[in-house]
Coordinates of N, CA and C in Angstrom, one line a residue:
X1 N -4.5 -9.3 -14.2 CA -5.6 -9.9 -13.4 C -5.8 -9.0 -12.2
X2 N -4.8 -8.5 -11.5 CA -5.1 -7.7 -10.4 C -5.8 -6.3 -10.8
X3 N -5.4 -5.8 -11.9 CA -6.1 -4.5 -12.3 C -7.6 -4.8 -12.6
X4 N -7.9 -6.0 -13.2 CA -9.3 -6.3 -13.4 C -10.0 -6.6 -12.1
X5 N -9.4 -7.2 -11.1 CA -10.0 -7.4 -9.9 C -10.2 -6.0 -9.2
X6 N -9.2 -5.2 -9.2 CA -9.4 -3.8 -8.6 C -10.6 -3.1 -9.3
X7 N -10.7 -3.2 -10.6 CA -11.7 -2.5 -11.4 C -13.1 -3.0 -10.9
X8 N -13.2 -4.4 -10.8 CA -14.5 -5.0 -10.3 C -14.9 -4.5 -9.0
X9 N -13.8 -4.4 -8.1 CA -14.1 -3.9 -6.7 C -14.6 -2.4 -6.7
X10 N -13.9 -1.6 -7.5 CA -14.3 -0.2 -7.6 C -15.7 0.0 -8.2
X11 N -16.0 -0.8 -9.2 CA -17.4 -0.8 -9.9 C -18.4 -1.2 -8.9
X12 N -18.1 -2.3 -8.2 CA -19.0 -2.8 -7.2 C -19.2 -1.8 -6.0
X13 N -18.2 -1.1 -5.6 CA -18.3 -0.1 -4.7 C -19.3 1.0 -5.0
X14 N -19.2 1.4 -6.3 CA -20.0 2.5 -6.8 C -21.5 2.0 -6.9
X15 N -21.7 0.9 -7.5 CA -23.0 0.3 -7.7 C -23.7 0.1 -6.3
X16 N -22.9 -0.5 -5.3 CA -23.6 -0.7 -4.0 C -24.0 0.6 -3.3
X17 N -23.4 1.8 -3.7 CA -23.7 3.0 -3.0 C -24.9 3.7 -3.7
X18 N -25.4 3.2 -4.8 CA -26.4 4.0 -5.6 C -27.8 3.8 -4.9
X19 N -28.2 2.7 -4.5 CA -29.6 2.6 -3.9 C -29.5 3.4 -2.5
X20 N -30.6 3.9 -2.1 CA -30.7 4.5 -0.8 C -30.5 3.5 0.3
X21 N -31.1 2.4 0.2 CA -30.9 1.2 1.2 C -31.3 0.0 0.3
X22 N -30.9 -1.1 0.9 CA -31.1 -2.4 0.2 C -32.0 -3.2 1.2
X23 N -32.6 -4.3 0.6 CA -33.3 -5.2 1.6 C -32.4 -5.8 2.7
X24 N -31.1 -6.0 2.3 CA -30.2 -6.5 3.2 C -30.0 -5.5 4.4
X25 N -29.9 -4.3 4.0 CA -29.7 -3.2 5.1 C -30.9 -3.2 6.0
X26 N -32.1 -3.3 5.6 CA -33.3 -3.2 6.4 C -33.4 -4.4 7.2
X27 N -33.1 -5.6 6.7 CA -33.2 -6.9 7.4 C -32.2 -6.9 8.6
X28 N -30.9 -6.5 8.3 CA -29.9 -6.5 9.3 C -30.2 -5.5 10.4
X29 N -30.6 -4.3 10.0 CA -30.9 -3.3 10.9 C -32.1 -3.7 11.9
X30 N -33.1 -4.3 11.4 CA -34.2 -4.7 12.1 C -34.0 -6.0 12.9
X31 N -33.2 -6.9 12.4 CA -32.9 -8.2 13.0 C -31.8 -8.3 14.2
X32 N -30.9 -7.4 14.0 CA -29.7 -7.4 14.9 C -30.2 -6.9 16.4
X33 N -30.0 -7.8 17.4 CA -30.3 -7.4 18.7 C -29.2 -6.4 19.2
X34 N -29.5 -5.5 20.0 CA -28.6 -4.5 20.5 C -28.7 -4.3 22.0
X35 N -28.3 -5.3 22.7 CA -28.4 -5.1 24.2 C -27.4 -4.1 24.7
X36 N -27.6 -3.5 25.8 CA -26.9 -2.3 26.3 C -25.3 -2.7 26.4
X37 N -24.9 -3.9 26.8 CA -23.5 -4.3 26.8 C -22.9 -4.3 25.5
X38 N -23.7 -4.7 24.4 CA -23.2 -4.7 23.1 C -22.9 -3.3 22.6
X39 N -23.9 -2.4 22.8 CA -23.8 -1.0 22.5 C -22.6 -0.3 23.2
X40 N -22.4 -0.6 24.4 CA -21.3 0.0 25.2 C -20.0 -0.5 24.6
X41 N -19.9 -1.7 24.3 CA -18.7 -2.3 23.7 C -18.5 -1.7 22.3
X42 N -19.5 -1.6 21.5 CA -19.4 -1.0 20.2 C -18.9 0.5 20.2
X43 N -19.4 1.2 21.2 CA -19.1 2.6 21.3 C -17.6 2.7 21.7
X44 N -17.1 1.8 22.6 CA -15.7 1.8 23.0 C -14.8 1.5 21.7
X45 N -15.2 0.5 21.0 CA -14.5 0.1 19.8 C -14.5 1.2 18.8
X46 N -15.6 1.9 18.6 CA -15.6 3.1 17.6 C -14.7 4.3 18.1
X47 N -14.5 4.4 19.3 CA -13.6 5.4 19.8 C -12.2 5.2 19.3
X48 N -11.8 4.0 19.4 CA -10.5 3.5 19.0 C -10.2 3.3 17.6
X49 N -11.1 2.5 17.0 CA -11.1 2.0 15.6 C -11.8 2.8 14.7
X50 N -11.2 4.0 14.3 CA -11.9 4.8 13.4 C -11.0 5.9 12.8
X51 N -11.5 7.1 12.5 CA -10.6 8.2 12.0 C -9.4 8.5 12.9
X52 N -9.5 8.4 14.2 CA -8.4 8.6 15.0 C -7.3 7.7 14.8
X53 N -7.6 6.5 14.6 CA -6.6 5.4 14.2 C -6.0 5.8 12.9
X54 N -6.8 6.2 11.9 CA -6.2 6.5 10.6 C -5.3 7.7 10.7
X55 N -5.6 8.8 11.4 CA -4.7 9.9 11.5 C -3.5 9.6 12.3
X56 N -3.5 8.8 13.3 CA -2.4 8.5 14.1 C -1.5 7.6 13.3
X57 N -2.0 6.7 12.5 CA -1.2 5.9 11.6 C -0.5 6.8 10.5
X58 N -1.2 7.7 10.0 CA -0.6 8.6 9.0 C 0.6 9.4 9.6
X59 N 0.4 9.9 10.9 CA 1.4 10.6 11.6 C 2.6 9.8 11.8
X60 N 2.4 8.6 12.2 CA 3.6 7.6 12.5 C 4.4 7.4 11.2
X61 N 3.6 7.2 10.1 CA 4.2 6.9 8.7 C 5.0 8.2 8.3
X62 N 4.4 9.3 8.5 CA 5.1 10.6 8.2 C 6.4 10.7 8.9
X63 N 6.4 10.5 10.2 CA 7.6 10.7 11.0 C 8.7 9.7 10.6
X64 N 8.3 8.4 10.4 CA 9.2 7.4 10.0 C 9.8 7.6 8.6
X65 N 8.9 8.1 7.7 CA 9.4 8.4 6.3 C 10.4 9.5 6.3
X66 N 10.0 10.5 7.3 CA 10.9 11.7 7.4 C 12.3 11.5 7.9
X67 N 12.3 10.6 9.0 CA 13.5 10.2 9.7 C 14.4 9.3 8.9
X68 N 13.8 8.4 8.3 CA 14.5 7.4 7.5 C 14.8 7.7 6.1
X69 N 14.1 8.8 5.6 CA 14.3 9.2 4.2 C 14.0 8.0 3.3
X70 N 13.0 7.2 3.6 CA 12.7 6.0 2.9 C 11.5 6.3 1.9
X71 N 11.8 6.2 0.6 CA 10.8 6.4 -0.4 C 9.7 5.4 -0.3
X72 N 9.9 4.2 0.2 CA 8.8 3.2 0.3 C 7.8 3.7 1.4
X73 N 8.3 4.3 2.4 CA 7.4 4.8 3.5 C 6.6 6.0 2.9
X74 N 7.2 6.8 2.2 CA 6.5 8.0 1.6 C 5.3 7.5 0.7
X75 N 5.7 6.4 -0.2 CA 4.6 5.8 -1.0 C 3.5 5.2 -0.2
X76 N 3.9 4.6 0.9 CA 2.9 4.0 1.8 C 2.0 5.1 2.4
X77 N 2.6 6.2 2.7 CA 1.7 7.4 3.2 C 0.8 7.8 2.1
X78 N 1.3 7.9 0.9 CA 0.4 8.3 -0.3 C -0.7 7.2 -0.5
X79 N -0.4 5.9 -0.3 CA -1.3 4.9 -0.5 C -2.4 5.0 0.6
X80 N -2.0 5.2 1.9 CA -2.9 5.4 2.9 C -3.9 6.6 2.6
X81 N -3.3 7.7 2.2 CA -4.1 8.8 1.9 C -5.1 8.6 0.8
X82 N -4.7 7.9 -0.3 CA -5.6 7.7 -1.3 C -6.7 6.7 -0.9
X83 N -6.4 5.7 -0.1 CA -7.4 4.8 0.4 C -8.4 5.6 1.3
X84 N -7.9 6.4 2.1 CA -8.7 7.2 3.1 C -9.6 8.2 2.4
X85 N -9.2 8.6 1.2 CA -9.8 9.6 0.5 C -11.2 9.2 -0.1
X86 N -11.3 7.8 -0.1 CA -12.5 7.2 -0.6 C -13.7 7.6 0.2
X87 N -13.5 8.0 1.4 CA -14.5 8.4 2.4 C -15.2 9.7 1.8
X88 N -14.5 10.5 1.0 CA -15.0 11.8 0.4 C -16.2 11.6 -0.5
X89 N -16.2 10.3 -1.1 CA -17.3 10.1 -2.0 C -18.7 10.0 -1.3
X90 N -18.7 10.0 0.0 CA -19.9 10.0 0.7 C -20.8 11.3 0.3
X91 N -20.2 12.3 -0.1 CA -20.9 13.5 -0.5 C -21.6 13.4 -1.9
X92 N -21.0 12.4 -2.7 CA -21.6 12.1 -4.0 C -22.8 11.2 -3.8
X93 N -22.7 10.2 -3.0 CA -23.7 9.2 -2.8 C -24.8 9.8 -1.9
X94 N -24.5 10.6 -0.9 CA -25.4 11.3 -0.1 C -26.5 10.5 0.5
X95 N -26.1 9.2 1.0 CA -27.1 8.3 1.7 C -27.4 8.7 3.0
X96 N -28.7 8.6 3.4 CA -29.2 8.9 4.7 C -28.8 7.8 5.6
X97 N -28.4 8.1 6.9 CA -28.1 7.1 7.9 C -29.4 6.5 8.5
X98 N -29.1 5.3 9.3 CA -30.2 4.8 10.0 C -30.7 5.7 11.1
X99 N -29.9 6.5 11.6 CA -30.2 7.5 12.7 C -30.0 8.9 12.1
X100 N -30.5 9.9 12.8 CA -30.3 11.3 12.5 C -28.8 11.7 12.7
X101 N -28.1 12.2 11.6 CA -26.7 12.5 11.8 C -26.4 13.5 10.6
X102 N -25.4 14.3 10.9 CA -25.1 15.5 10.0 C -24.3 15.0 8.7
X103 N -23.7 13.9 8.7 CA -22.9 13.5 7.6 C -23.5 12.3 6.8
X104 N -23.4 12.2 5.5 CA -24.0 11.1 4.7 C -23.3 9.8 5.2
X105 N -24.0 8.7 4.8 CA -23.7 7.4 5.5 C -22.8 6.5 4.6
X106 N -22.7 6.6 3.3 CA -22.0 5.7 2.5 C -20.8 6.3 1.9
X107 N -19.7 5.8 2.0 CA -19.2 4.6 2.8 C -18.9 5.0 4.2
X108 N -18.8 4.0 5.1 CA -18.6 4.2 6.5 C -17.2 4.7 6.7
X109 N -17.1 5.9 7.3 CA -15.8 6.6 7.6 C -14.9 5.7 8.5
X110 N -15.5 5.2 9.6 CA -14.7 4.4 10.6 C -14.1 3.2 9.8
X111 N -15.0 2.5 9.1 CA -14.5 1.3 8.3 C -13.4 1.7 7.3
X112 N -13.6 2.8 6.6 CA -12.7 3.2 5.7 C -11.3 3.5 6.3
X113 N -11.3 4.1 7.5 CA -10.1 4.4 8.3 C -9.4 3.1 8.6
X114 N -10.1 2.2 9.2 CA -9.5 0.9 9.7 C -9.1 0.1 8.5
X115 N -9.8 0.0 7.4 CA -9.4 -0.7 6.2 C -8.2 -0.1 5.5
X116 N -8.1 1.2 5.5 CA -6.9 1.9 5.0 C -5.7 1.6 5.7
X117 N -5.7 1.6 7.1 CA -4.6 1.2 7.8 C -4.2 -0.2 7.6
X118 N -5.3 -1.1 7.6 CA -5.0 -2.5 7.4 C -4.4 -2.8 6.0
X119 N -5.0 -2.2 5.0 CA -4.5 -2.4 3.7 C -3.0 -1.9 3.5
X120 N -2.7 -0.7 4.0 CA -1.4 -0.2 3.9 C -0.4 -1.0 4.7
X121 N -0.8 -1.6 5.9 CA 0.1 -2.4 6.7 C 0.3 -3.7 5.9
X122 N -0.6 -4.3 5.3 CA -0.5 -5.5 4.6 C 0.5 -5.3 3.4
X123 N 0.3 -4.1 2.6 CA 1.2 -3.9 1.5 C 2.7 -3.7 2.0
X124 N 2.8 -3.0 3.1 CA 4.1 -2.8 3.6 C 4.9 -4.1 4.1
X125 N 4.1 -4.8 4.8 CA 4.6 -6.1 5.5 C 4.6 -7.3 4.7
X126 N 3.7 -7.3 3.7 CA 3.3 -8.4 2.9 C 2.8 -9.6 3.8
X127 N 2.1 -9.2 4.7 CA 1.5 -10.2 5.6 C 0.4 -9.6 6.6
X128 N -0.3 -10.3 7.3 CA -1.3 -9.8 8.2 C -2.7 -9.5 7.6
X129 N -2.9 -10.3 6.5 CA -4.3 -10.1 5.9 C -5.4 -10.4 6.8
X130 N -5.3 -11.6 7.5 CA -6.3 -12.1 8.5 C -6.5 -11.0 9.6
X131 N -5.4 -10.5 10.1 CA -5.6 -9.5 11.3 C -6.3 -8.3 10.8
X132 N -5.9 -7.8 9.5 CA -6.5 -6.6 9.0 C -8.0 -6.9 8.7
X133 N -8.4 -8.0 8.2 CA -9.7 -8.4 8.0 C -10.5 -8.4 9.3
X134 N -10.0 -9.0 10.3 CA -10.7 -9.1 11.6 C -10.9 -7.7 12.1
X135 N -9.9 -6.8 12.1 CA -10.1 -5.4 12.6 C -11.2 -4.7 11.8
X136 N -11.2 -4.9 10.5 CA -12.3 -4.2 9.7 C -13.7 -4.8 10.1
X137 N -13.7 -6.1 10.3 CA -15.0 -6.7 10.7 C -15.5 -6.2 12.0
X138 N -14.6 -6.1 13.0 CA -14.9 -5.5 14.3 C -15.4 -4.1 14.3
X139 N -14.6 -3.3 13.5 CA -14.9 -1.9 13.4 C -16.3 -1.7 12.7
X140 N -16.5 -2.4 11.6 CA -17.7 -2.3 10.9 C -18.9 -2.7 11.6
X141 N -18.8 -3.9 12.4 CA -19.8 -4.4 13.2 C -20.3 -3.4 14.2
X142 N -19.2 -2.8 14.8 CA -19.5 -1.8 15.8 C -20.4 -0.6 15.3
X143 N -20.1 -0.2 14.1 CA -20.9 0.9 13.5 C -22.3 0.6 13.3
X144 N -22.5 -0.7 12.9 CA -23.8 -1.3 12.6 C -24.6 -1.4 13.9
X145 N -23.9 -1.9 14.9 CA -24.7 -2.0 16.2 C -25.1 -0.7 16.8
X146 N -24.2 0.3 16.6 CA -24.6 1.7 17.0 C -25.6 2.4 16.2
X147 N -26.0 1.7 15.1 CA -27.0 2.3 14.1 C -26.5 3.5 13.4
X148 N -25.2 3.6 13.3 CA -24.6 4.7 12.5 C -24.5 4.5 11.1
X149 N -24.5 3.2 10.8 CA -24.4 2.8 9.3 C -25.3 1.6 9.0
X150 N -25.6 1.5 7.8 CA -26.2 0.3 7.2 C -25.1 -0.7 6.9
X151 N -25.5 -1.9 6.8 CA -24.4 -3.0 6.5 C -23.7 -2.8 5.1
X152 N -24.5 -2.2 4.1 CA -23.8 -1.9 2.9 C -22.9 -0.7 2.9
X153 N -23.0 0.1 3.9 CA -22.1 1.2 4.0 C -20.7 0.6 4.4
X154 N -20.7 -0.4 5.3 CA -19.5 -1.0 5.7 C -18.8 -1.9 4.5
X155 N -19.7 -2.7 4.0 CA -19.2 -3.5 2.8 C -18.7 -2.5 1.7
X156 N -19.4 -1.5 1.4 CA -18.9 -0.5 0.4 C -17.6 0.1 0.8
X157 N -17.3 0.4 2.1 CA -16.1 1.0 2.5 C -14.9 0.0 2.2
X158 N -15.2 -1.3 2.5 CA -14.1 -2.3 2.2 C -13.9 -2.4 0.7
X159 N -14.9 -2.5 -0.1 CA -14.8 -2.6 -1.6 C -14.0 -1.3 -2.1
X160 N -14.4 -0.2 -1.6 CA -13.7 1.1 -2.2 C -12.3 1.0 -1.8
X161 N -11.9 0.9 -0.5 CA -10.6 0.9 -0.1 C -9.7 -0.2 -0.7
X162 N -10.2 -1.4 -0.8 CA -9.4 -2.4 -1.5 C -9.2 -2.2 -3.0
X163 N -10.3 -1.8 -3.7 CA -10.2 -1.5 -5.1 C -9.2 -0.4 -5.4
X164 N -9.4 0.8 -4.7 CA -8.5 1.9 -4.9 C -7.2 1.6 -4.5
X165 N -7.1 0.9 -3.3 CA -5.8 0.5 -2.7 C -5.0 -0.4 -3.7
X166 N -5.6 -1.3 -4.3 CA -4.8 -2.2 -5.3 C -4.3 -1.3 -6.4
X167 N -5.3 -0.5 -7.0 CA -4.8 0.4 -8.2 C -3.6 1.3 -7.7
X168 N -3.8 1.9 -6.6 CA -2.8 2.8 -6.1 C -1.4 2.1 -5.8
X169 N -1.5 1.0 -5.1 CA -0.4 0.2 -4.7 C 0.4 -0.2 -6.0
X170 N -0.3 -0.6 -7.0 CA 0.4 -0.9 -8.3 C 1.0 0.3 -9.0
X171 N 0.2 1.4 -9.0 CA 0.7 2.7 -9.6 C 1.9 3.2 -8.9
X172 N 2.0 3.1 -7.5 CA 3.1 3.5 -6.7 C 4.3 2.6 -6.8
X173 N 4.1 1.4 -7.4 CA 5.2 0.4 -7.4 C 5.4 -0.3 -6.1
X174 N 4.4 -0.3 -5.2 CA 4.6 -1.0 -4.0 C 4.2 -2.5 -4.2
X175 N 3.4 -2.9 -5.1 CA 3.1 -4.3 -5.4 C 3.1 -4.4 -7.0
X176 N 3.3 -5.6 -7.5 CA 3.1 -5.8 -8.9 C 1.9 -6.6 -9.2
X177 N 1.5 -7.3 -8.1 CA 0.3 -8.2 -8.2 C -0.3 -8.3 -6.8
X178 N -1.7 -8.5 -6.9 CA -2.4 -8.7 -5.6 C -2.0 -10.0 -4.9
X179 N -1.5 -10.9 -5.7 CA -1.1 -12.3 -5.0 C 0.1 -12.0 -4.1
X180 N 0.9 -11.0 -4.2 CA 2.0 -10.7 -3.3 C 1.4 -10.5 -1.8
X181 N 0.1 -10.0 -1.8 CA -0.4 -9.6 -0.5 C -1.0 -10.8 0.2
X182 N -1.4 -11.8 -0.5 CA -2.0 -13.0 0.1 C -1.3 -14.3 -0.1
X183 N -0.1 -14.2 -0.7 CA 0.6 -15.4 -1.0 C 1.0 -16.2 0.3
X184 N 1.1 -15.6 1.4 CA 1.6 -16.4 2.6 C 0.4 -17.1 3.2
X185 N -0.9 -16.9 2.7 CA -2.0 -17.6 3.2 C -2.0 -19.0 2.7
X186 N -1.5 -19.2 1.5 CA -1.5 -20.6 0.9 C -0.2 -21.4 1.2
X187 N 0.8 -20.8 1.8 CA 2.1 -21.5 2.0 C 2.0 -22.1 3.4
X188 N 2.6 -23.4 3.4 CA 2.7 -24.0 4.7 C 3.9 -23.4 5.5
X189 N 3.6 -23.3 6.9 CA 4.8 -22.7 7.7 C 5.8 -23.8 7.9
X190 N 7.0 -23.3 7.9 CA 8.1 -24.1 8.1 C 8.8 -23.7 9.5
X191 N 8.9 -24.7 10.4 CA 9.4 -24.3 11.7 C 10.8 -25.0 11.7
X192 N 11.8 -24.1 12.2 CA 13.2 -24.6 12.2 C 13.4 -25.7 13.3

């Protein structure tokens, strides 16, 4: 079941990136108010929640794996690298951004970085799905506010990272099923 879900996510990621823009992209771009305070906040968020976060996370994982000689941490580093590598597909899709910029738009690199960190942390800790989702939403919304990405660039980044991440996590033996990653959401909490 998890492999089928991962395949659907990957296929959806590819299909969503094929059109240059969608009516949803145009509607969100035109309808979203962008007051100066929101732009300033989005800019600050983008400085922290983006590729810099992804690289810092990879460096910390590398140091921990090296010091502890823990194969699980090396696998987590490989998982993070594979998830992050989905951003390289932007050169295949070659979508134009809402503003003039030198890199293609789809998928959003900032969103890929945050989603990769979040996905890897959820796989390692087997918890934190809601925090990871919130971080991705904040990072993606900031990129849309700054007009650096269309809304489907952000959605596509999440689809790609999650689909590739599930396949990679299973191939690396970090999970046997996607249910492991969200099982705590359905369990009632027991307080001692």
